[in-house]
mmCIF file of C-alpha atoms in Angstrom:
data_model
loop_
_atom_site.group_PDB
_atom_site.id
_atom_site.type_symbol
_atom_site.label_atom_id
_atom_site.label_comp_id
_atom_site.label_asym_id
_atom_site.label_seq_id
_atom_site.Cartn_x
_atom_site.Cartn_y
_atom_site.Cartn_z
ATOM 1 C CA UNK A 1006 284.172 128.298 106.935
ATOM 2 C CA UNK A 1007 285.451 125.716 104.498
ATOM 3 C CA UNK A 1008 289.214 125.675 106.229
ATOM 4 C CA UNK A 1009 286.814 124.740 109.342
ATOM 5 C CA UNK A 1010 284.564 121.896 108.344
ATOM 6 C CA UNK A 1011 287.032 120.283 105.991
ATOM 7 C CA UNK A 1012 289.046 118.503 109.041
ATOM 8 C CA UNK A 1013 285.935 117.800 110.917
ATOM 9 C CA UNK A 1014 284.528 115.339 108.144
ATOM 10 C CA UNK A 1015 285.851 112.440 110.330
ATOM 11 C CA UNK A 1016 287.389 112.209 113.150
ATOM 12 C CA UNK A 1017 284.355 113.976 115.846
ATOM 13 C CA UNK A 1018 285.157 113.472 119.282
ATOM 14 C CA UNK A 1019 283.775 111.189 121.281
ATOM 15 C CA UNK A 1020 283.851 112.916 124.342
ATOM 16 C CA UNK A 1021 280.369 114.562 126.919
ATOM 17 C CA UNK A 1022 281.343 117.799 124.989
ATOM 18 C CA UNK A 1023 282.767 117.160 121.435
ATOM 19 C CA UNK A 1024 282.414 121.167 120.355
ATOM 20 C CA UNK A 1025 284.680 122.263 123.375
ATOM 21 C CA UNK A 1026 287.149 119.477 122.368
ATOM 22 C CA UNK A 1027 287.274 121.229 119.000
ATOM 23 C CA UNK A 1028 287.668 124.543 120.248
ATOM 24 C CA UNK A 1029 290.392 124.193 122.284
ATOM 25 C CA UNK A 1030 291.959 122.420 118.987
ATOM 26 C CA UNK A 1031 290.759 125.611 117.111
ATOM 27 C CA UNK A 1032 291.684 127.913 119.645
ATOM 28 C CA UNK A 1033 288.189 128.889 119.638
ATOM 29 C CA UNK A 1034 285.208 129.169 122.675
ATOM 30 C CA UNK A 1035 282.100 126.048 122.029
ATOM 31 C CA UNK A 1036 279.997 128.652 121.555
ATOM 32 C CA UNK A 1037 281.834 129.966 118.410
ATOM 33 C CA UNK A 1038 282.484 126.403 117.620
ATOM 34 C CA UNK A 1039 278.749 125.340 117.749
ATOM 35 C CA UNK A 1040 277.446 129.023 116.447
ATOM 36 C CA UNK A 1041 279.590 127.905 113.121
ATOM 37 C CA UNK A 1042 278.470 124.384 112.468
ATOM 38 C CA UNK A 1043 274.979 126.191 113.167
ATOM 39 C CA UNK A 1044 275.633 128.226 110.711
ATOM 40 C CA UNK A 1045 276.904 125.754 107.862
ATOM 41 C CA UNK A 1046 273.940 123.600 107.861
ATOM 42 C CA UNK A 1047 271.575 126.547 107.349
ATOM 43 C CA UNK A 1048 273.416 127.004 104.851
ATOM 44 C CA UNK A 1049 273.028 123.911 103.514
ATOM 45 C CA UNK A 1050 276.983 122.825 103.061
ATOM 46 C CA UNK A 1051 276.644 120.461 105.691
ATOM 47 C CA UNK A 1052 273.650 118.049 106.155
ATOM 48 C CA UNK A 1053 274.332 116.656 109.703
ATOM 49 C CA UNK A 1054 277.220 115.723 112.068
ATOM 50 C CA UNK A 1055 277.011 112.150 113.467
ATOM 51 C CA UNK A 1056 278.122 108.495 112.198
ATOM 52 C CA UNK A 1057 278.159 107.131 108.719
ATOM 53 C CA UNK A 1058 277.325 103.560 108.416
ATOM 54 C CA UNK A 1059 278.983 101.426 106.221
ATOM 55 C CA UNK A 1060 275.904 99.880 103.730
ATOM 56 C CA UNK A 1061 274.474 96.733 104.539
ATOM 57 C CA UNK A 1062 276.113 96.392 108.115
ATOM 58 C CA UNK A 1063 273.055 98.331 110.171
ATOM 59 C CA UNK A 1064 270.325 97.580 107.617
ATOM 60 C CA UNK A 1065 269.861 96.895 103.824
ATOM 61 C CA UNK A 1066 269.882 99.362 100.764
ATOM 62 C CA UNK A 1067 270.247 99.048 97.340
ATOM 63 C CA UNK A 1068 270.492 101.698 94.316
ATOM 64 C CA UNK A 1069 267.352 101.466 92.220
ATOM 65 C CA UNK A 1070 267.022 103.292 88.849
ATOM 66 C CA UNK A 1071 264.269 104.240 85.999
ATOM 67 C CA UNK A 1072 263.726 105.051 82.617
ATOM 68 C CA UNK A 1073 261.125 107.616 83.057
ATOM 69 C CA UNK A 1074 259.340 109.963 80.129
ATOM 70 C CA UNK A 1075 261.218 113.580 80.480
ATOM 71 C CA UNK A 1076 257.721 115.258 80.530
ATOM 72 C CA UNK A 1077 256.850 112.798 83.838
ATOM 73 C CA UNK A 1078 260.394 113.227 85.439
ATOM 74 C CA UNK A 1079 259.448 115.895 88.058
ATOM 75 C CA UNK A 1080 256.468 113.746 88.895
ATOM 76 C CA UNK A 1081 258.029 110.866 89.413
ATOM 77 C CA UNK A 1082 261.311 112.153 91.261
ATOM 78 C CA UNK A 1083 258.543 113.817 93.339
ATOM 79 C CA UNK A 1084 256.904 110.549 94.212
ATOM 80 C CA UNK A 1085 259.968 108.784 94.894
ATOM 81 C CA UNK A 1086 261.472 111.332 97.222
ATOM 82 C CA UNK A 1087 258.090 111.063 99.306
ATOM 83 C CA UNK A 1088 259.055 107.472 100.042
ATOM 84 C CA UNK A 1089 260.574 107.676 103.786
ATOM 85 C CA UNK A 1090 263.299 105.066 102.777
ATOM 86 C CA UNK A 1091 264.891 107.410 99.831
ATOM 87 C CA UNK A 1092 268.220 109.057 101.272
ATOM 88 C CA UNK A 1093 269.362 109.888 97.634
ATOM 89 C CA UNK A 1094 267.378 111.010 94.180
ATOM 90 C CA UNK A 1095 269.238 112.002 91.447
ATOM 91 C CA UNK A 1096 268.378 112.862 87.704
ATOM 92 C CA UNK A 1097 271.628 111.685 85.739
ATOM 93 C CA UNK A 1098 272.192 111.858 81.727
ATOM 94 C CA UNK A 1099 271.094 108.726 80.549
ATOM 95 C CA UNK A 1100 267.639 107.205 79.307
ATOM 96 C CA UNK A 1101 267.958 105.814 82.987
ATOM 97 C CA UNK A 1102 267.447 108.476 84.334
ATOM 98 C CA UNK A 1103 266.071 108.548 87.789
ATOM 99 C CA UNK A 1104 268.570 106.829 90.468
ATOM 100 C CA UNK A 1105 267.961 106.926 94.138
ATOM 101 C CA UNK A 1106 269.042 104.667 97.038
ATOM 102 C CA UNK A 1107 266.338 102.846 99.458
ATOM 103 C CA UNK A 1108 267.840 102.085 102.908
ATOM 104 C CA UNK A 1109 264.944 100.108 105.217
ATOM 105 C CA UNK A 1110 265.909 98.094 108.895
ATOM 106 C CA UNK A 1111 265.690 94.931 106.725
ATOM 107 C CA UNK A 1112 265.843 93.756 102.611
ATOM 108 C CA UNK A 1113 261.958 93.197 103.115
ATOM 109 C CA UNK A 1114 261.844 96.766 103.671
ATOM 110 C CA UNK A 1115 263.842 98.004 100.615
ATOM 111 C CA UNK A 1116 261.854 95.603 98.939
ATOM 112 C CA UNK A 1117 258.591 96.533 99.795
ATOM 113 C CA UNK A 1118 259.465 100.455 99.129
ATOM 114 C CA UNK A 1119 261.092 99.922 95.900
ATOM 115 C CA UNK A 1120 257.427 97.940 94.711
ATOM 116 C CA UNK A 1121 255.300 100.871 96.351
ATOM 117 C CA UNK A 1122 257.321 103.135 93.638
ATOM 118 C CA UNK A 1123 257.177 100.751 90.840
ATOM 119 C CA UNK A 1124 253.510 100.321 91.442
ATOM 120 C CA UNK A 1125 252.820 104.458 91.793
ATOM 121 C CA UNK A 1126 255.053 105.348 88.867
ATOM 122 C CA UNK A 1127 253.793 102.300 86.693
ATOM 123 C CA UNK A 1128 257.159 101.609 85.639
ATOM 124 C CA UNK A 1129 259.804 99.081 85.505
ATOM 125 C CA UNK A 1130 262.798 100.025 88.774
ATOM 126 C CA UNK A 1131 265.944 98.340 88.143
ATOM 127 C CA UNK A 1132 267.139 96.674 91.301
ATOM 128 C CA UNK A 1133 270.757 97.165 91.802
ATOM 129 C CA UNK A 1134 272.063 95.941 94.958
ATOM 130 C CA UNK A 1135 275.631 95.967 96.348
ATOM 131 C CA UNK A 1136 277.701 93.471 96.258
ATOM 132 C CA UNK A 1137 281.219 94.491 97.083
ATOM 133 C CA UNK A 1138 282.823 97.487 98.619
ATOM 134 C CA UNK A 1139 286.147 98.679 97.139
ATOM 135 C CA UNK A 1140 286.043 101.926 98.268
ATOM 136 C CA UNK A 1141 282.934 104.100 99.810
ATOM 137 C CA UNK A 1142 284.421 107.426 101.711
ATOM 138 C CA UNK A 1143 282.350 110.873 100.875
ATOM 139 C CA UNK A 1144 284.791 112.048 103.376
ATOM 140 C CA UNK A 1145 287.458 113.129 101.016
ATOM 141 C CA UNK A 1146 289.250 116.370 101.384
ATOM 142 C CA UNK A 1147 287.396 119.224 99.562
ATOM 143 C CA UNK A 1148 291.752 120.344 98.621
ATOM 144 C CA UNK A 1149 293.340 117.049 97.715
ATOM 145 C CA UNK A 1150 290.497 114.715 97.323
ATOM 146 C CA UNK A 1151 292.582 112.352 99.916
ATOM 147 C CA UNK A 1152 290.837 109.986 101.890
ATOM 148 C CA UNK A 1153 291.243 106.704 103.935
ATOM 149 C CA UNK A 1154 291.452 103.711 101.362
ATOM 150 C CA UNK A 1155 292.143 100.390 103.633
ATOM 151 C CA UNK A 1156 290.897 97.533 102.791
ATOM 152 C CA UNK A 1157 287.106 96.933 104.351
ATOM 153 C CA UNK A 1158 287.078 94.068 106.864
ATOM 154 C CA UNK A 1159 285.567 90.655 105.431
ATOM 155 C CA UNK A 1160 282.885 90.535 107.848
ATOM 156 C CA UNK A 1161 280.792 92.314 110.468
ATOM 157 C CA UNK A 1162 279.247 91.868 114.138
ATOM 158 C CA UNK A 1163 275.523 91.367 113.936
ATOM 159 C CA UNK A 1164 273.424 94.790 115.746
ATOM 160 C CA UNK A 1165 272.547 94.049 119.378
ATOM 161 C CA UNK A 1166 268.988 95.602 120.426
ATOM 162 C CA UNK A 1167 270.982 98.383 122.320
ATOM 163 C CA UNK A 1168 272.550 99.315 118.844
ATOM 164 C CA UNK A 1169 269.767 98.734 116.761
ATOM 165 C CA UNK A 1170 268.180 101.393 118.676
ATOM 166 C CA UNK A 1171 270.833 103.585 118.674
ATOM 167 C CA UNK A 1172 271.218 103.440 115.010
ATOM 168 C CA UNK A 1173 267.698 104.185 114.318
ATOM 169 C CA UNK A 1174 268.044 107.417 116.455
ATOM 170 C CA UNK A 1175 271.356 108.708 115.357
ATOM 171 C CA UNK A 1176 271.133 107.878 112.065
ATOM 172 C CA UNK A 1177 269.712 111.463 110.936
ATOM 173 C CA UNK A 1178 272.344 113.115 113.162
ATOM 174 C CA UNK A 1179 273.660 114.670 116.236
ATOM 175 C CA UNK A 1180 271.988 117.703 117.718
ATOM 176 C CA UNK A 1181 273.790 120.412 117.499
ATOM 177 C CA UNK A 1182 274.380 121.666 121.089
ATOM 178 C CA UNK A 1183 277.114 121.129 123.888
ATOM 179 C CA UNK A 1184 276.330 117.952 125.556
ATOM 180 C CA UNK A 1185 274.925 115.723 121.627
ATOM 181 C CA UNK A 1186 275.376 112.486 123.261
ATOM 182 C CA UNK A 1187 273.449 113.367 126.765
ATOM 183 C CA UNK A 1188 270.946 114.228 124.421
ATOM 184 C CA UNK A 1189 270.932 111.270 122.569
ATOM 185 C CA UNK A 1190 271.204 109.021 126.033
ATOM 186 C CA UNK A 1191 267.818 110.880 127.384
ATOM 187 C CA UNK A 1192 265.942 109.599 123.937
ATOM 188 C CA UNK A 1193 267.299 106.097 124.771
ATOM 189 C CA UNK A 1194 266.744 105.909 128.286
ATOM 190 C CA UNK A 1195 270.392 105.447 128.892
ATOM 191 C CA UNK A 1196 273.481 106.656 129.717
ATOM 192 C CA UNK A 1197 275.807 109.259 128.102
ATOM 193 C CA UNK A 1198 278.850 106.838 128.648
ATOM 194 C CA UNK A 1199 276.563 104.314 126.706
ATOM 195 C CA UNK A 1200 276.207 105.979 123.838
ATOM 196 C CA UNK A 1201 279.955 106.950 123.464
ATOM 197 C CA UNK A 1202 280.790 103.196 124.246
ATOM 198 C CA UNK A 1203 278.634 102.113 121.586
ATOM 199 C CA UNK A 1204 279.664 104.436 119.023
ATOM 200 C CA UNK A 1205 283.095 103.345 119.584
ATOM 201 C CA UNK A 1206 282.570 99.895 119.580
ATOM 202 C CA UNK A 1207 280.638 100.304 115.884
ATOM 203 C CA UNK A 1208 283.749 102.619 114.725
ATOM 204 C CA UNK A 1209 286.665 100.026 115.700
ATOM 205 C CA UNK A 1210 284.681 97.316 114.179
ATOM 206 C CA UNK A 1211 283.843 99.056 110.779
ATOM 207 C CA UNK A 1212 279.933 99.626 110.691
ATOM 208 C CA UNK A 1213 281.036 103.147 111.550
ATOM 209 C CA UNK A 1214 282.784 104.532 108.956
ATOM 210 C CA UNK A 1215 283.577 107.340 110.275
ATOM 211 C CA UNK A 1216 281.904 109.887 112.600
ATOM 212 C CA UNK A 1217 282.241 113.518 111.608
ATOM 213 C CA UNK A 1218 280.706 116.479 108.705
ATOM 214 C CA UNK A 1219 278.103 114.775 106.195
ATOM 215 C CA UNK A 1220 278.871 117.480 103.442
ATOM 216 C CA UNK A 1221 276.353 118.440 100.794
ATOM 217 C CA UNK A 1222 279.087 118.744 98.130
ATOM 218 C CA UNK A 1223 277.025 120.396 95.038
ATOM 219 C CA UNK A 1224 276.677 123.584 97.516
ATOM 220 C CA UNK A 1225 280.285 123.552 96.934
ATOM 221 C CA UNK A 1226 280.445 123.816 93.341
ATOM 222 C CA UNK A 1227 281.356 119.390 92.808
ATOM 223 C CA UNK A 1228 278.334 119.993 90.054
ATOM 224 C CA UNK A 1229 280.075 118.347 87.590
ATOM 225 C CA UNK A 1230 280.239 114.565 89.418
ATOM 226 C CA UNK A 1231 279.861 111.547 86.978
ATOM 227 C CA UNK A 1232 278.788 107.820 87.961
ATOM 228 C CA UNK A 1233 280.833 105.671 85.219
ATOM 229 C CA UNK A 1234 279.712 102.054 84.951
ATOM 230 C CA UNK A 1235 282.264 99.003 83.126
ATOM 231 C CA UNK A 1236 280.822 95.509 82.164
ATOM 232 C CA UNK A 1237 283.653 93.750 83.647
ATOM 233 C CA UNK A 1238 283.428 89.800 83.148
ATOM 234 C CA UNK A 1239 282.683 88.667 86.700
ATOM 235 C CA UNK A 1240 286.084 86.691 86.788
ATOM 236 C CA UNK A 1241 287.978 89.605 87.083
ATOM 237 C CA UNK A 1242 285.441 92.260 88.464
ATOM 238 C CA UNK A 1243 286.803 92.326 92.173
ATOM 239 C CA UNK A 1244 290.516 92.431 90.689
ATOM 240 C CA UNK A 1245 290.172 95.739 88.716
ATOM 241 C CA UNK A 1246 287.556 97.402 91.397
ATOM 242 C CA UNK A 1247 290.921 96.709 93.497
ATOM 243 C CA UNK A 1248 292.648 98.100 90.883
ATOM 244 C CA UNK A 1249 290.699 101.690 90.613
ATOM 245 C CA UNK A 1250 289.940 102.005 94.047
ATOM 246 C CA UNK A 1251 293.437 103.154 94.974
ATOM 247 C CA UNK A 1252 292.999 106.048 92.271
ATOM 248 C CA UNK A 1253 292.980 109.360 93.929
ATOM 249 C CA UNK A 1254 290.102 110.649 91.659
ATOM 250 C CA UNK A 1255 288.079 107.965 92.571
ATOM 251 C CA UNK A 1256 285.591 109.015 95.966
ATOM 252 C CA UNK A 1257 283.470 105.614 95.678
ATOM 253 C CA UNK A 1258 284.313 102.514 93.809
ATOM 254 C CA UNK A 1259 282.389 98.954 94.298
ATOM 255 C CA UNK A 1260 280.361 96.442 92.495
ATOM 256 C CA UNK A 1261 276.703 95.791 92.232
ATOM 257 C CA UNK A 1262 274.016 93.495 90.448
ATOM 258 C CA UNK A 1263 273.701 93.149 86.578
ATOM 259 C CA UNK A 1264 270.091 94.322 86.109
ATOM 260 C CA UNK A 1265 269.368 91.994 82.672
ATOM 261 C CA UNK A 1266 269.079 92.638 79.631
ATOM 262 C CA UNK A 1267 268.786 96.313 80.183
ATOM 263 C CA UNK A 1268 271.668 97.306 82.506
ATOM 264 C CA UNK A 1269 274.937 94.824 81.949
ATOM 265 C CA UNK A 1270 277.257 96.972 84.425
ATOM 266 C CA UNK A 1271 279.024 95.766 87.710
ATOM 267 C CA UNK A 1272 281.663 97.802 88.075
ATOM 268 C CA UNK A 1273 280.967 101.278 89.368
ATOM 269 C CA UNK A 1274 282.889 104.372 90.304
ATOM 270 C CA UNK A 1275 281.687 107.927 90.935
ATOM 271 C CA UNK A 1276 284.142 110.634 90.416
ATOM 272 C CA UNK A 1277 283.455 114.194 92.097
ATOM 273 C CA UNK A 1278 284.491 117.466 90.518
ATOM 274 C CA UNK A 1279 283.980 121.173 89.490
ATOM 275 C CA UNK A 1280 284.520 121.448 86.064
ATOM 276 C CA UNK A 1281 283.082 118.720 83.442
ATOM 277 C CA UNK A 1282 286.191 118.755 80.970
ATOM 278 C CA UNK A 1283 288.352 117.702 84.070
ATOM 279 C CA UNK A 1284 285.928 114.970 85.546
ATOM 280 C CA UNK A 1285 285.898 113.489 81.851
ATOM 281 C CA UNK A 1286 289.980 113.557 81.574
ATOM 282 C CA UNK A 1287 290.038 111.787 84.858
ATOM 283 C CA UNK A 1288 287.585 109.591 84.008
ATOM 284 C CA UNK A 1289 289.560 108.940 80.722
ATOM 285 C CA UNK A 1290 293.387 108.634 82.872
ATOM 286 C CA UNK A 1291 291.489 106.233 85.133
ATOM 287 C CA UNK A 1292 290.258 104.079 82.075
ATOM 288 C CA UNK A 1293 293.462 103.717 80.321
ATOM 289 C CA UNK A 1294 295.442 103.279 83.647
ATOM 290 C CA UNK A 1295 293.861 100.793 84.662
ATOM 291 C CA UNK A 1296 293.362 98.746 81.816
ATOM 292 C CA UNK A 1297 289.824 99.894 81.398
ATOM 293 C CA UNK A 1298 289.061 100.437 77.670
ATOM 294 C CA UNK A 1299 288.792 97.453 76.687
ATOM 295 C CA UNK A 1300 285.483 96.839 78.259
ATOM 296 C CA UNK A 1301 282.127 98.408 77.794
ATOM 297 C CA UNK A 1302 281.417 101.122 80.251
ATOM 298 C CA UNK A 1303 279.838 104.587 80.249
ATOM 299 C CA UNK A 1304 279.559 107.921 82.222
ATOM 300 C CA UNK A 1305 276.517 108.989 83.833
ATOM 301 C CA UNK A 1306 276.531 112.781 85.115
ATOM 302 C CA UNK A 1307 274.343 114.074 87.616
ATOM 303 C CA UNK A 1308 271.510 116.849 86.473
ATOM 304 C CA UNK A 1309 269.547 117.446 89.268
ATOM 305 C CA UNK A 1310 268.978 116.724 93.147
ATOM 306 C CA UNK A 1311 266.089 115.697 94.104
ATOM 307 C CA UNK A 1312 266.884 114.038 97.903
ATOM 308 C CA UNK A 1313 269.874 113.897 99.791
ATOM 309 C CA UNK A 1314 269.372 113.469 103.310
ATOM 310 C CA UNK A 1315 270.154 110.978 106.287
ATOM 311 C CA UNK A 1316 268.923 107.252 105.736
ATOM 312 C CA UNK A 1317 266.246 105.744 108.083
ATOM 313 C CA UNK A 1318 266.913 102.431 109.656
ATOM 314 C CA UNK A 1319 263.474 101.888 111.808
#
């Protein structure tokens, strides 16, 4: 199953029947073809097939974070994962310990869900949004950990109605039967052609990433993934997230808000693996290859899962 779904993380056709294009790739009928990606998200390794948007091009997000008592933690994650706008809710080892990402159709949005959970939880969220991309690809081979690392275009076409609309309905995924974007056309009240056109436009352009397998990586043993933070001086910030991106043990790498006093970190990587011992040696190679050490930084495992599902966008 893995062999399968690995190639499929990008790369989806864009054709009236995508699954038949793969199966006569596979050597393999649609209905085998669609009976298997069936089968994978029941299973939980996958979470959808469809686009993933690059942040901040169809919509705002930020990450958010909390300190939160360890006897109110469930509670709280609980609360936070109700909010419609949470795509992500992680416990991670430090006394901020709650992080989860907010995606809304505009900032006001984020804004207004991230002060619904401050005001519920009666504590303090840090606000942590994105500032620059260096590199943002869950898509990486589940073998080599290789994925596309160009450089992300400068800037980005503002959404037209038509794809405001069609972000909003894709966003949680393609349905998983022969004809997805006839589907998808009849919600609209458009064309099957549209839709593909669309899509096509938003991958050439960037605010498609890429199109393909959303895997749910902890079901395949990457338990051991670490968030690790620098305080780089912002004079030199975008010149060492450069730097790391280009690291093969690196799967996301950009730079976000200082949350002050409390949280003095811009630079941010997240590095994916099985086994603890080897996510902290390549967190260590990455630090002293790249010149690192020198600032203060920290690593920030994951514990528990609370959400991970598609963002909403309207």
């Amino acid at each position: 199953m893995l062999e399968f779904v690995n190639p499929w993380q990008r790369g989806f056709p864009l054709a009236p029947r995508p699954f038949a294009e793969i199966g006569r790739q596979c050597d393999l009928s649609e209905e085998e073809i669609l009976k298997k990606f069936v089968e994978l998200q029941k299973q939980g390794v996958i979470d959808r097939i469809g686009p993933v948007f690059r942040p901040n091009t169809v919509g705002a997000s930020s990450l958010a974070a909390m300190a939160v008592p360890p006897e109110r933690l469930a509670a709280v994650a609980a609360l936070v994962s109700d909010q419609a706008g949470v795509n992500h809710n992680y416990e991670r080892e430090h006394r901020y310990n709650l992080w989860f990402v907010v995606t809304g159709a505009t900032e006001a949005d984020v804004q207004r869900t991230l002060s619904r959970i401050e005001h519920g939880a009666g504590l303090k969220v840090l606000r942590l949004p994105l500032l620059e991309e260096f590199h943002i690809d869950l898509g990486f081979d589940l073998d080599t950990h290789a994925a596309p690392r160009a450089a992300s275009p400068r800037s980005f076409p503002d959404l037209s109605r038509d794809e405001e609309q069609l972000v909003a309905a894709v966003a949680g995924g393609l349905a998983l039967v022969p004809s997805p974007y006839e589907v998808m056309a009849k919600k609209l009240g458009t064309t099957e052609s549209d839709v593909i056109a669309l899509l096509e436009r938003m991958l050439a352009d960037g605010r498609i990433r890429r199109i393909g397998a959303v895997i749910r990586h902890r079901r395949l043993g990457y338990e051991a993934n670490a968030m690790v933070v620098w305080d780089v001086p912002d004079s030199l910030v975008v010149e060492f997230g450069r730097r790391i991106a280009s690291d093969p043990a690196i799967t996301l790498c950009y730079r976000r808000a200082r949350a002050l006093p409390g949280w003095p970190y811009n630079l941010y990587c997240m590095v994916h693996g099985r086994e603890r011992s080897r996510v902290l040696y390549d967190v260590k190679h990455i630090s002293a290859a790249h010149g690192l050490g020198r600032f203060p930084g920290t690593v920030l495992f994951s514990k528990r899962c609370f959400a991970q599902r598609a963002a909403k966008y309207g």
